[in-house]
PDB file of N, CA and C in Angstrom:
ATOM      1  N   HIS N   1       0.567  -1.099  -0.178  1.00  0.00           N
ATOM      2  CA  HIS N   1      -0.153  -0.517  -0.299  1.00  0.00           C
ATOM      3  C   HIS N   1       1.293   1.068   0.197  1.00  0.00           C
ATOM      4  N   GLY N   2       1.323   1.720  -1.445  1.00  0.00           N
ATOM      5  CA  GLY N   2       1.514   2.995  -1.128  1.00  0.00           C
ATOM      6  C   GLY N   2       1.271   4.099  -0.574  1.00  0.00           C
ATOM      7  N   ALA N   3       1.792   4.880  -0.133  1.00  0.00           N
ATOM      8  CA  ALA N   3       1.208   6.605   0.582  1.00  0.00           C
ATOM      9  C   ALA N   3       1.501   7.610  -0.045  1.00  0.00           C
ATOM     10  N   ALA N   4       0.139   8.212   0.360  1.00  0.00           N
ATOM     11  CA  ALA N   4       0.220   9.539  -1.218  1.00  0.00           C
ATOM     12  C   ALA N   4       1.896  10.937  -0.979  1.00  0.00           C
ATOM     13  N   GLU N   5       1.958  11.282  -2.118  1.00  0.00           N
ATOM     14  CA  GLU N   5       3.213  12.020  -1.656  1.00  0.00           C
ATOM     15  C   GLU N   5       2.207  13.406  -0.956  1.00  0.00           C
ATOM     16  N   LEU N   6       3.035  13.924  -0.051  1.00  0.00           N
ATOM     17  CA  LEU N   6       3.027  15.455   0.518  1.00  0.00           C
ATOM     18  C   LEU N   6       3.853  15.901  -0.053  1.00  0.00           C
ATOM     19  N   ASP N   7       3.559  17.301   0.036  1.00  0.00           N
ATOM     20  CA  ASP N   7       4.446  18.020  -0.142  1.00  0.00           C
ATOM     21  C   ASP N   7       4.426  18.901   0.734  1.00  0.00           C
ATOM     22  N   GLU N   8       5.721  20.081   1.745  1.00  0.00           N
ATOM     23  CA  GLU N   8       6.032  20.274   2.169  1.00  0.00           C
ATOM     24  C   GLU N   8       5.238  21.168   3.695  1.00  0.00           C
ATOM     25  N   THR N   9       3.808  20.890   3.350  1.00  0.00           N
ATOM     26  CA  THR N   9       3.305  22.333   3.847  1.00  0.00           C
ATOM     27  C   THR N   9       2.320  20.343   4.769  1.00  0.00           C
ATOM     28  N   GLY N  10       2.943  19.056   4.547  1.00  0.00           N
ATOM     29  CA  GLY N  10       1.661  18.164   4.721  1.00  0.00           C
ATOM     30  C   GLY N  10       0.505  17.792   4.284  1.00  0.00           C
ATOM     31  N   THR N  11       0.384  18.767   2.992  1.00  0.00           N
ATOM     32  CA  THR N  11      -0.630  17.733   2.375  1.00  0.00           C
ATOM     33  C   THR N  11      -1.099  16.704   1.390  1.00  0.00           C
ATOM     34  N   GLU N  12      -1.741  16.707   0.582  1.00  0.00           N
ATOM     35  CA  GLU N  12      -1.642  15.845  -0.413  1.00  0.00           C
ATOM     36  C   GLU N  12      -1.189  16.599  -1.463  1.00  0.00           C
ATOM     37  N   ALA N  13      -0.612  16.604  -2.525  1.00  0.00           N
ATOM     38  CA  ALA N  13      -0.096  17.588  -3.398  1.00  0.00           C
ATOM     39  C   ALA N  13      -1.508  17.243  -4.556  1.00  0.00           C
ATOM     40  N   LEU N  14      -2.063  18.161  -5.100  1.00  0.00           N
ATOM     41  CA  LEU N  14      -2.986  18.218  -5.955  1.00  0.00           C
ATOM     42  C   LEU N  14      -2.258  17.958  -7.549  1.00  0.00           C
ATOM     43  N   PRO N  15      -2.442  17.381  -8.259  1.00  0.00           N
ATOM     44  CA  PRO N  15      -2.152  17.079  -9.905  1.00  0.00           C
ATOM     45  C   PRO N  15      -2.313  18.559 -10.715  1.00  0.00           C
ATOM     46  N   ARG N  16      -1.884  19.140 -11.543  1.00  0.00           N
ATOM     47  CA  ARG N  16      -1.838  20.848 -11.926  1.00  0.00           C
ATOM     48  C   ARG N  16      -3.243  20.430 -12.743  1.00  0.00           C
ATOM     49  N   ARG N  17      -3.994  21.425 -13.082  1.00  0.00           N
ATOM     50  CA  ARG N  17      -5.009  21.381 -13.614  1.00  0.00           C
ATOM     51  C   ARG N  17      -4.346  21.738 -15.238  1.00  0.00           C
ATOM     52  N   THR N  18      -5.381  21.190 -16.010  1.00  0.00           N
ATOM     53  CA  THR N  18      -4.537  21.919 -17.876  1.00  0.00           C
ATOM     54  C   THR N  18      -6.376  22.389 -17.813  1.00  0.00           C
ATOM     55  N   PRO N  19      -5.860  23.816 -19.085  1.00  0.00           N
ATOM     56  CA  PRO N  19      -6.832  24.337 -19.409  1.00  0.00           C
ATOM     57  C   PRO N  19      -8.058  23.764 -19.699  1.00  0.00           C
ATOM     58  N   ALA N  20      -7.369  22.969 -20.748  1.00  0.00           N
ATOM     59  CA  ALA N  20      -8.424  22.468 -21.348  1.00  0.00           C
ATOM     60  C   ALA N  20      -8.777  20.841 -21.277  1.00  0.00           C
ATOM     61  N   PRO N  21      -9.913  20.150 -21.953  1.00  0.00           N
ATOM     62  CA  PRO N  21      -9.843  18.836 -21.118  1.00  0.00           C
ATOM     63  C   PRO N  21      -8.246  17.333 -21.928  1.00  0.00           C
ATOM     64  N   ALA N  22      -7.878  16.685 -21.881  1.00  0.00           N
ATOM     65  CA  ALA N  22      -6.858  16.463 -22.713  1.00  0.00           C
ATOM     66  C   ALA N  22      -7.347  15.587 -23.951  1.00  0.00           C
ATOM     67  N   TRP N  23      -8.983  15.244 -24.382  1.00  0.00           N
ATOM     68  CA  TRP N  23      -8.908  15.204 -25.362  1.00  0.00           C
ATOM     69  C   TRP N  23      -9.470  15.824 -26.713  1.00  0.00           C
ATOM     70  N   LEU N  24      -9.462  16.977 -25.645  1.00  0.00           N
ATOM     71  CA  LEU N  24      -9.599  18.307 -26.879  1.00  0.00           C
ATOM     72  C   LEU N  24      -8.987  18.732 -27.527  1.00  0.00           C
ATOM     73  N   PRO N  25      -8.757  18.625 -28.714  1.00  0.00           N
ATOM     74  CA  PRO N  25      -7.165  19.330 -29.225  1.00  0.00           C
ATOM     75  C   PRO N  25      -7.020  20.926 -29.560  1.00  0.00           C
ATOM     76  N   THR N  26      -5.772  21.402 -29.380  1.00  0.00           N
ATOM     77  CA  THR N  26      -5.404  22.480 -28.962  1.00  0.00           C
ATOM     78  C   THR N  26      -5.737  23.723 -29.978  1.00  0.00           C
ATOM     79  N   ALA N  27      -5.393  22.552 -31.894  1.00  0.00           N
ATOM     80  CA  ALA N  27      -5.497  23.500 -32.533  1.00  0.00           C
ATOM     81  C   ALA N  27      -7.791  23.396 -33.333  1.00  0.00           C
ATOM     82  N   LYS N  28      -8.075  24.245 -34.668  1.00  0.00           N
ATOM     83  CA  LYS N  28      -9.559  24.550 -34.985  1.00  0.00           C
ATOM     84  C   LYS N  28     -10.084  22.628 -35.127  1.00  0.00           C
ATOM     85  N   GLY N  29     -10.666  22.225 -34.718  1.00  0.00           N
ATOM     86  CA  GLY N  29     -11.547  20.774 -34.987  1.00  0.00           C
ATOM     87  C   GLY N  29     -11.582  20.572 -35.949  1.00  0.00           C
ATOM     88  N   GLU N  30     -11.505  19.455 -37.453  1.00  0.00           N
ATOM     89  CA  GLU N  30     -11.887  19.307 -38.964  1.00  0.00           C
ATOM     90  C   GLU N  30     -13.175  18.689 -38.237  1.00  0.00           C
ATOM     91  N   GLU N  31     -14.026  18.573 -39.996  1.00  0.00           N
ATOM     92  CA  GLU N  31     -15.013  17.545 -39.860  1.00  0.00           C
ATOM     93  C   GLU N  31     -14.636  16.081 -39.002  1.00  0.00           C
ATOM     94  N   GLY N  32     -15.511  16.087 -37.878  1.00  0.00           N
ATOM     95  CA  GLY N  32     -15.594  14.666 -37.136  1.00  0.00           C
ATOM     96  C   GLY N  32     -15.117  14.777 -35.806  1.00  0.00           C
ATOM     97  N   ASP N  33     -14.843  15.863 -36.200  1.00  0.00           N
ATOM     98  CA  ASP N  33     -13.859  15.582 -34.592  1.00  0.00           C
ATOM     99  C   ASP N  33     -14.498  16.020 -33.274  1.00  0.00           C
ATOM    100  N   PHE N  34     -14.296  15.343 -32.020  1.00  0.00           N
ATOM    101  CA  PHE N  34     -15.145  15.953 -30.971  1.00  0.00           C
ATOM    102  C   PHE N  34     -14.738  17.522 -30.534  1.00  0.00           C
ATOM    103  N   CYS N  35     -16.443  18.091 -30.400  1.00  0.00           N
ATOM    104  CA  CYS N  35     -15.757  19.469 -29.701  1.00  0.00           C
ATOM    105  C   CYS N  35     -17.713  19.773 -28.644  1.00  0.00           C
ATOM    106  N   LEU N  36     -17.209  21.052 -27.689  1.00  0.00           N
ATOM    107  CA  LEU N  36     -17.884  21.250 -27.075  1.00  0.00           C
ATOM    108  C   LEU N  36     -18.318  22.449 -27.762  1.00  0.00           C
ATOM    109  N   ARG N  37     -17.870  23.831 -28.181  1.00  0.00           N
ATOM    110  CA  ARG N  37     -18.892  24.636 -29.204  1.00  0.00           C
ATOM    111  C   ARG N  37     -18.475  24.919 -30.548  1.00  0.00           C
ATOM    112  N   SER N  38     -19.315  25.605 -31.495  1.00  0.00           N
ATOM    113  CA  SER N  38     -18.603  25.975 -32.637  1.00  0.00           C
ATOM    114  C   SER N  38     -17.237  26.397 -32.626  1.00  0.00           C
ATOM    115  N   SER N  39     -17.271  27.500 -31.746  1.00  0.00           N
ATOM    116  CA  SER N  39     -15.816  27.832 -31.960  1.00  0.00           C
ATOM    117  C   SER N  39     -14.408  27.063 -31.241  1.00  0.00           C
ATOM    118  N   ASP N  40     -15.151  25.600 -31.560  1.00  0.00           N
ATOM    119  CA  ASP N  40     -13.556  24.846 -31.159  1.00  0.00           C
ATOM    120  C   ASP N  40     -13.498  24.270 -32.834  1.00  0.00           C
ATOM    121  N   CYS N  41     -14.154  24.411 -33.167  1.00  0.00           N
ATOM    122  CA  CYS N  41     -14.536  24.064 -35.130  1.00  0.00           C
ATOM    123  C   CYS N  41     -13.712  24.785 -36.039  1.00  0.00           C
ATOM    124  N   ALA N  42     -13.069  24.892 -36.763  1.00  0.00           N
ATOM    125  CA  ALA N  42     -12.338  24.813 -37.701  1.00  0.00           C
ATOM    126  C   ALA N  42     -13.396  25.730 -38.605  1.00  0.00           C
ATOM    127  N   ALA N  43     -13.138  27.250 -39.619  1.00  0.00           N
ATOM    128  CA  ALA N  43     -13.884  27.754 -40.627  1.00  0.00           C
ATOM    129  C   ALA N  43     -15.408  26.899 -41.345  1.00  0.00           C
ATOM    130  N   GLY N  44     -16.096  27.231 -41.393  1.00  0.00           N
ATOM    131  CA  GLY N  44     -17.010  26.563 -42.523  1.00  0.00           C
ATOM    132  C   GLY N  44     -17.784  25.123 -41.477  1.00  0.00           C
ATOM    133  N   LEU N  45     -17.323  25.031 -40.369  1.00  0.00           N
ATOM    134  CA  LEU N  45     -18.098  24.284 -39.732  1.00  0.00           C
ATOM    135  C   LEU N  45     -18.356  24.606 -38.365  1.00  0.00           C
ATOM    136  N   CYS N  46     -19.496  23.670 -37.877  1.00  0.00           N
ATOM    137  CA  CYS N  46     -20.118  23.809 -36.355  1.00  0.00           C
ATOM    138  C   CYS N  46     -20.074  22.671 -35.904  1.00  0.00           C
ATOM    139  N   CYS N  47     -20.152  23.424 -34.147  1.00  0.00           N
ATOM    140  CA  CYS N  47     -20.230  21.816 -34.073  1.00  0.00           C
ATOM    141  C   CYS N  47     -21.591  21.347 -33.359  1.00  0.00           C
ATOM    142  N   ALA N  48     -21.986  20.253 -33.763  1.00  0.00           N
ATOM    143  CA  ALA N  48     -23.634  20.205 -33.948  1.00  0.00           C
ATOM    144  C   ALA N  48     -23.799  18.357 -33.328  1.00  0.00           C
ATOM    145  N   ARG N  49     -24.923  18.567 -32.743  1.00  0.00           N
ATOM    146  CA  ARG N  49     -25.133  16.595 -31.805  1.00  0.00           C
ATOM    147  C   ARG N  49     -24.956  15.629 -33.162  1.00  0.00           C
ATOM    148  N   HIS N  50     -24.335  14.098 -32.325  1.00  0.00           N
ATOM    149  CA  HIS N  50     -23.630  12.979 -32.987  1.00  0.00           C
ATOM    150  C   HIS N  50     -24.393  12.347 -32.240  1.00  0.00           C
ATOM    151  N   PHE N  51     -25.247  11.623 -32.206  1.00  0.00           N
ATOM    152  CA  PHE N  51     -26.206  10.418 -31.089  1.00  0.00           C
ATOM    153  C   PHE N  51     -25.474  10.983 -29.869  1.00  0.00           C
ATOM    154  N   TRP N  52     -25.153  10.587 -28.960  1.00  0.00           N
ATOM    155  CA  TRP N  52     -24.437  11.634 -27.604  1.00  0.00           C
ATOM    156  C   TRP N  52     -23.550  12.720 -26.798  1.00  0.00           C
ATOM    157  N   SER N  53     -22.203  12.614 -28.320  1.00  0.00           N
ATOM    158  CA  SER N  53     -21.622  13.031 -28.093  1.00  0.00           C
ATOM    159  C   SER N  53     -22.078  14.471 -29.397  1.00  0.00           C
ATOM    160  N   LYS N  54     -20.469  15.838 -29.287  1.00  0.00           N
ATOM    161  CA  LYS N  54     -20.828  16.849 -30.756  1.00  0.00           C
ATOM    162  C   LYS N  54     -19.704  16.779 -31.686  1.00  0.00           C
ATOM    163  N   ILE N  55     -19.729  16.447 -32.640  1.00  0.00           N
ATOM    164  CA  ILE N  55     -19.089  16.813 -33.417  1.00  0.00           C
ATOM    165  C   ILE N  55     -18.206  17.783 -34.579  1.00  0.00           C
ATOM    166  N   CYS N  56     -17.468  18.095 -35.371  1.00  0.00           N
ATOM    167  CA  CYS N  56     -17.231  19.359 -36.196  1.00  0.00           C
ATOM    168  C   CYS N  56     -18.173  18.962 -37.313  1.00  0.00           C
ATOM    169  N   LYS N  57     -19.528  19.653 -37.775  1.00  0.00           N
ATOM    170  CA  LYS N  57     -19.609  19.334 -39.105  1.00  0.00           C
ATOM    171  C   LYS N  57     -20.128  20.492 -39.701  1.00  0.00           C
ATOM    172  N   PRO N  58     -20.140  20.250 -41.011  1.00  0.00           N
ATOM    173  CA  PRO N  58     -19.757  21.362 -42.098  1.00  0.00           C
ATOM    174  C   PRO N  58     -21.221  22.176 -42.429  1.00  0.00           C
ATOM    175  N   VAL N  59     -21.224  23.578 -42.450  1.00  0.00           N
ATOM    176  CA  VAL N  59     -22.417  24.576 -42.487  1.00  0.00           C
ATOM    177  C   VAL N  59     -22.896  24.208 -43.193  1.00  0.00           C
ATOM    178  N   LEU N  60     -23.667  24.204 -43.950  1.00  0.00           N
ATOM    179  CA  LEU N  60     -25.075  23.378 -45.155  1.00  0.00           C
ATOM    180  C   LEU N  60     -24.969  24.636 -45.807  1.00  0.00           C
ATOM    181  N   ARG N  61     -24.418  24.411 -47.427  1.00  0.00           N
ATOM    182  CA  ARG N  61     -24.286  25.250 -48.322  1.00  0.00           C
ATOM    183  C   ARG N  61     -26.228  25.478 -48.989  1.00  0.00           C
ATOM    184  N   GLU N  62     -26.160  26.171 -50.408  1.00  0.00           N
ATOM    185  CA  GLU N  62     -26.950  26.128 -50.902  1.00  0.00           C
ATOM    186  C   GLU N  62     -28.155  25.256 -51.524  1.00  0.00           C
ATOM    187  N   GLY N  63     -29.334  25.540 -51.145  1.00  0.00           N
ATOM    188  CA  GLY N  63     -29.758  23.813 -52.024  1.00  0.00           C
ATOM    189  C   GLY N  63     -29.257  22.514 -51.427  1.00  0.00           C
ATOM    190  N   GLN N  64     -29.009  21.829 -49.283  1.00  0.00           N
ATOM    191  CA  GLN N  64     -28.452  21.807 -48.659  1.00  0.00           C
ATOM    192  C   GLN N  64     -29.811  21.666 -47.938  1.00  0.00           C
ATOM    193  N   VAL N  65     -30.325  20.028 -48.187  1.00  0.00           N
ATOM    194  CA  VAL N  65     -31.692  19.921 -46.914  1.00  0.00           C
ATOM    195  C   VAL N  65     -31.026  20.663 -45.523  1.00  0.00           C
ATOM    196  N   CYS N  66     -31.994  21.788 -44.492  1.00  0.00           N
ATOM    197  CA  CYS N  66     -31.520  21.749 -43.395  1.00  0.00           C
ATOM    198  C   CYS N  66     -32.881  21.716 -42.786  1.00  0.00           C
ATOM    199  N   THR N  67     -32.772  22.256 -41.344  1.00  0.00           N
ATOM    200  CA  THR N  67     -33.892  21.240 -40.467  1.00  0.00           C
ATOM    201  C   THR N  67     -34.436  23.361 -39.672  1.00  0.00           C
ATOM    202  N   ARG N  68     -36.143  23.238 -39.918  1.00  0.00           N
ATOM    203  CA  ARG N  68     -36.371  24.530 -39.907  1.00  0.00           C
ATOM    204  C   ARG N  68     -36.981  24.357 -38.379  1.00  0.00           C
ATOM    205  N   HIS N  69     -36.572  24.894 -37.440  1.00  0.00           N
ATOM    206  CA  HIS N  69     -37.713  24.287 -36.173  1.00  0.00           C
ATOM    207  C   HIS N  69     -39.003  25.064 -35.517  1.00  0.00           C
ATOM    208  N   ARG N  70     -40.268  24.563 -35.266  1.00  0.00           N
ATOM    209  CA  ARG N  70     -41.741  25.172 -35.102  1.00  0.00           C
ATOM    210  C   ARG N  70     -40.801  25.971 -33.741  1.00  0.00           C
ATOM    211  N   ARG N  71     -41.058  25.338 -33.055  1.00  0.00           N
ATOM    212  CA  ARG N  71     -40.881  25.671 -31.792  1.00  0.00           C
ATOM    213  C   ARG N  71     -38.852  25.984 -30.793  1.00  0.00           C
ATOM    214  N   LYS N  72     -39.134  26.652 -30.591  1.00  0.00           N
ATOM    215  CA  LYS N  72     -37.769  27.426 -29.579  1.00  0.00           C
ATOM    216  C   LYS N  72     -36.863  26.471 -28.787  1.00  0.00           C
ATOM    217  N   GLY N  73     -36.081  25.461 -28.957  1.00  0.00           N
ATOM    218  CA  GLY N  73     -35.367  24.336 -28.016  1.00  0.00           C
ATOM    219  C   GLY N  73     -35.847  23.271 -28.317  1.00  0.00           C
ATOM    220  N   SER N  74     -35.875  22.876 -29.336  1.00  0.00           N
ATOM    221  CA  SER N  74     -36.985  21.435 -30.263  1.00  0.00           C
ATOM    222  C   SER N  74     -35.635  21.016 -30.770  1.00  0.00           C
ATOM    223  N   HIS N  75     -34.094  22.311 -30.964  1.00  0.00           N
ATOM    224  CA  HIS N  75     -32.687  21.607 -31.393  1.00  0.00           C
ATOM    225  C   HIS N  75     -32.277  20.597 -30.829  1.00  0.00           C
ATOM    226  N   GLY N  76     -32.503  20.597 -29.290  1.00  0.00           N
ATOM    227  CA  GLY N  76     -31.910  20.241 -28.750  1.00  0.00           C
ATOM    228  C   GLY N  76     -32.530  18.563 -28.584  1.00  0.00           C
ATOM    229  N   LEU N  77     -33.501  18.186 -28.743  1.00  0.00           N
ATOM    230  CA  LEU N  77     -34.356  16.970 -28.977  1.00  0.00           C
ATOM    231  C   LEU N  77     -33.149  15.769 -29.693  1.00  0.00           C
ATOM    232  N   GLU N  78     -32.925  16.457 -30.890  1.00  0.00           N
ATOM    233  CA  GLU N  78     -32.464  15.403 -32.280  1.00  0.00           C
ATOM    234  C   GLU N  78     -30.519  14.954 -31.798  1.00  0.00           C
ATOM    235  N   ILE N  79     -30.603  13.810 -31.726  1.00  0.00           N
ATOM    236  CA  ILE N  79     -29.131  12.970 -32.131  1.00  0.00           C
ATOM    237  C   ILE N  79     -28.314  13.532 -33.266  1.00  0.00           C
ATOM    238  N   PHE N  80     -29.570  13.590 -34.068  1.00  0.00           N
ATOM    239  CA  PHE N  80     -28.695  14.084 -35.572  1.00  0.00           C
ATOM    240  C   PHE N  80     -28.441  15.527 -35.726  1.00  0.00           C
ATOM    241  N   GLN N  81     -27.817  16.298 -35.352  1.00  0.00           N
ATOM    242  CA  GLN N  81     -28.340  17.921 -35.868  1.00  0.00           C
ATOM    243  C   GLN N  81     -27.716  18.234 -36.906  1.00  0.00           C
ATOM    244  N   ARG N  82     -27.621  18.934 -37.985  1.00  0.00           N
ATOM    245  CA  ARG N  82     -27.377  20.076 -38.525  1.00  0.00           C
ATOM    246  C   ARG N  82     -26.950  21.053 -38.407  1.00  0.00           C
ATOM    247  N   CYS N  83     -25.766  21.865 -39.129  1.00  0.00           N
ATOM    248  CA  CYS N  83     -25.816  23.334 -39.604  1.00  0.00           C
ATOM    249  C   CYS N  83     -26.147  24.061 -39.657  1.00  0.00           C
ATOM    250  N   GLN N  84     -25.922  25.091 -39.046  1.00  0.00           N
ATOM    251  CA  GLN N  84     -26.867  26.324 -39.797  1.00  0.00           C
ATOM    252  C   GLN N  84     -26.852  26.395 -41.106  1.00  0.00           C
ATOM    253  N   CYS N  85     -27.464  27.416 -42.217  1.00  0.00           N
ATOM    254  CA  CYS N  85     -26.820  27.362 -43.031  1.00  0.00           C
ATOM    255  C   CYS N  85     -26.488  28.385 -43.015  1.00  0.00           C
ATOM    256  N   ALA N  86     -25.025  28.391 -44.501  1.00  0.00           N
ATOM    257  CA  ALA N  86     -24.264  29.188 -44.091  1.00  0.00           C
ATOM    258  C   ALA N  86     -24.817  31.238 -44.390  1.00  0.00           C
ATOM    259  N   GLU N  87     -24.332  31.860 -44.306  1.00  0.00           N
ATOM    260  CA  GLU N  87     -24.740  33.121 -44.538  1.00  0.00           C
ATOM    261  C   GLU N  87     -24.735  33.673 -45.673  1.00  0.00           C
ATOM    262  N   GLY N  88     -26.319  34.265 -45.543  1.00  0.00           N
ATOM    263  CA  GLY N  88     -26.719  35.032 -46.583  1.00  0.00           C
ATOM    264  C   GLY N  88     -27.553  34.167 -47.332  1.00  0.00           C
ATOM    265  N   LEU N  89     -27.779  32.836 -46.404  1.00  0.00           N
ATOM    266  CA  LEU N  89     -28.767  31.790 -46.048  1.00  0.00           C
ATOM    267  C   LEU N  89     -29.760  31.997 -45.833  1.00  0.00           C
ATOM    268  N   ALA N  90     -30.733  31.128 -46.168  1.00  0.00           N
ATOM    269  CA  ALA N  90     -31.961  30.942 -45.374  1.00  0.00           C
ATOM    270  C   ALA N  90     -32.864  29.657 -45.140  1.00  0.00           C
ATOM    271  N   CYS N  91     -33.192  28.911 -44.455  1.00  0.00           N
ATOM    272  CA  CYS N  91     -34.054  27.350 -44.084  1.00  0.00           C
ATOM    273  C   CYS N  91     -35.416  27.809 -44.577  1.00  0.00           C
ATOM    274  N   ARG N  92     -35.327  27.513 -45.581  1.00  0.00           N
ATOM    275  CA  ARG N  92     -36.946  28.126 -46.356  1.00  0.00           C
ATOM    276  C   ARG N  92     -37.963  26.179 -47.151  1.00  0.00           C
ATOM    277  N   LEU N  93     -39.157  26.231 -47.057  1.00  0.00           N
ATOM    278  CA  LEU N  93     -39.773  25.472 -47.433  1.00  0.00           C
ATOM    279  C   LEU N  93     -39.144  25.272 -48.596  1.00  0.00           C
ATOM    280  N   GLN N  94     -39.073  24.142 -49.774  1.00  0.00           N
ATOM    281  CA  GLN N  94     -38.299  23.470 -51.117  1.00  0.00           C
ATOM    282  C   GLN N  94     -39.581  24.150 -51.673  1.00  0.00           C
ATOM    283  N   ARG N  95     -38.839  24.962 -52.709  1.00  0.00           N
ATOM    284  CA  ARG N  95     -40.224  25.194 -53.784  1.00  0.00           C
ATOM    285  C   ARG N  95     -40.766  23.859 -54.517  1.00  0.00           C
ATOM    286  N   GLU N  96     -41.498  23.159 -55.005  1.00  0.00           N
ATOM    287  CA  GLU N  96     -42.041  22.325 -55.624  1.00  0.00           C
ATOM    288  C   GLU N  96     -42.241  22.396 -56.980  1.00  0.00           C
ATOM    289  N   HIS N  97     -42.209  21.726 -58.284  1.00  0.00           N
ATOM    290  CA  HIS N  97     -43.175  21.837 -59.386  1.00  0.00           C
ATOM    291  C   HIS N  97     -44.607  20.727 -58.677  1.00  0.00           C
ATOM    292  N   GLY N  98     -45.743  21.099 -59.035  1.00  0.00           N
ATOM    293  CA  GLY N  98     -46.356  19.763 -58.426  1.00  0.00           C
ATOM    294  C   GLY N  98     -47.199  20.604 -57.225  1.00  0.00           C
ATOM    295  N   PRO N  99     -47.862  19.499 -56.657  1.00  0.00           N
ATOM    296  CA  PRO N  99     -49.315  20.176 -55.439  1.00  0.00           C
ATOM    297  C   PRO N  99     -48.802  20.744 -54.998  1.00  0.00           C
ATOM    298  N   ALA N 100     -49.333  22.063 -54.146  1.00  0.00           N
ATOM    299  CA  ALA N 100     -49.184  22.712 -53.138  1.00  0.00           C
ATOM    300  C   ALA N 100     -48.299  21.894 -51.685  1.00  0.00           C
ATOM    301  N   ASP N 101     -47.057  22.541 -51.133  1.00  0.00           N
ATOM    302  CA  ASP N 101     -47.275  21.581 -50.080  1.00  0.00           C
ATOM    303  C   ASP N 101     -47.151  19.914 -50.185  1.00  0.00           C
ATOM    304  N   ALA N 102     -46.273  19.508 -51.098  1.00  0.00           N
ATOM    305  CA  ALA N 102     -46.634  18.010 -51.424  1.00  0.00           C
ATOM    306  C   ALA N 102     -45.391  17.959 -50.825  1.00  0.00           C
ATOM    307  N   SER N 103     -44.336  18.569 -50.223  1.00  0.00           N
ATOM    308  CA  SER N 103     -42.592  18.080 -49.632  1.00  0.00           C
ATOM    309  C   SER N 103     -42.755  18.941 -48.918  1.00  0.00           C
ATOM    310  N   ARG N 104     -42.642  18.316 -47.259  1.00  0.00           N
ATOM    311  CA  ARG N 104     -42.575  19.250 -46.651  1.00  0.00           C
ATOM    312  C   ARG N 104     -41.097  20.275 -45.770  1.00  0.00           C
ATOM    313  N   LEU N 105     -39.965  19.567 -47.241  1.00  0.00           N
ATOM    314  CA  LEU N 105     -38.700  19.344 -47.201  1.00  0.00           C
ATOM    315  C   LEU N 105     -37.935  20.803 -47.263  1.00  0.00           C
ATOM    316  N   HIS N 106     -37.100  21.660 -46.185  1.00  0.00           N
ATOM    317  CA  HIS N 106     -36.226  22.304 -46.120  1.00  0.00           C
ATOM    318  C   HIS N 106     -35.150  22.533 -46.747  1.00  0.00           C
ATOM    319  N   THR N 107     -34.597  23.562 -47.035  1.00  0.00           N
ATOM    320  CA  THR N 107     -33.605  23.613 -47.648  1.00  0.00           C
ATOM    321  C   THR N 107     -32.516  25.357 -47.806  1.00  0.00           C
ATOM    322  N   CYS N 108     -31.506  25.003 -47.776  1.00  0.00           N
ATOM    323  CA  CYS N 108     -30.919  26.930 -47.740  1.00  0.00           C
ATOM    324  C   CYS N 108     -31.436  27.031 -48.978  1.00  0.00           C
ATOM    325  N   GLN N 109     -31.719  28.321 -48.810  1.00  0.00           N
ATOM    326  CA  GLN N 109     -31.430  29.318 -50.162  1.00  0.00           C
ATOM    327  C   GLN N 109     -30.986  30.277 -49.940  1.00  0.00           C
ATOM    328  N   ARG N 110     -31.214  31.005 -51.213  1.00  0.00           N
ATOM    329  CA  ARG N 110     -30.714  32.317 -50.928  1.00  0.00           C
ATOM    330  C   ARG N 110     -31.919  33.653 -50.256  1.00  0.00           C
ATOM    331  N   HIS N 111     -31.716  34.358 -49.617  1.00  0.00           N
ATOM    332  CA  HIS N 111     -32.946  35.495 -48.719  1.00  0.00           C
ATOM    333  C   HIS N 111     -33.739  36.299 -49.871  1.00  0.00           C
TER     334      HIS N 111
END
């Protein structure tokens, strides 16, 4: 049974704290890297939920399917989140050629 190391004051020496968790890279995360917030990811990526963790995913471009949330806060319920549309784009109901409201699909479109 090894005794805990004591410092000069007679108390247990505590390990030094690191500013970030060891698993979090110091460089900006690339696509697929774990993250806590979008600022952890490189340009053009956001931090979004993927199963029960969060990873860097690409910001959506024009024509890509996006998620439009009817209620505030419902974004947190998804296990596969998508990023927001890129700057200058909005998530809007896709305009279909056919019966009105045939598709409830939303895509990133220019303002």
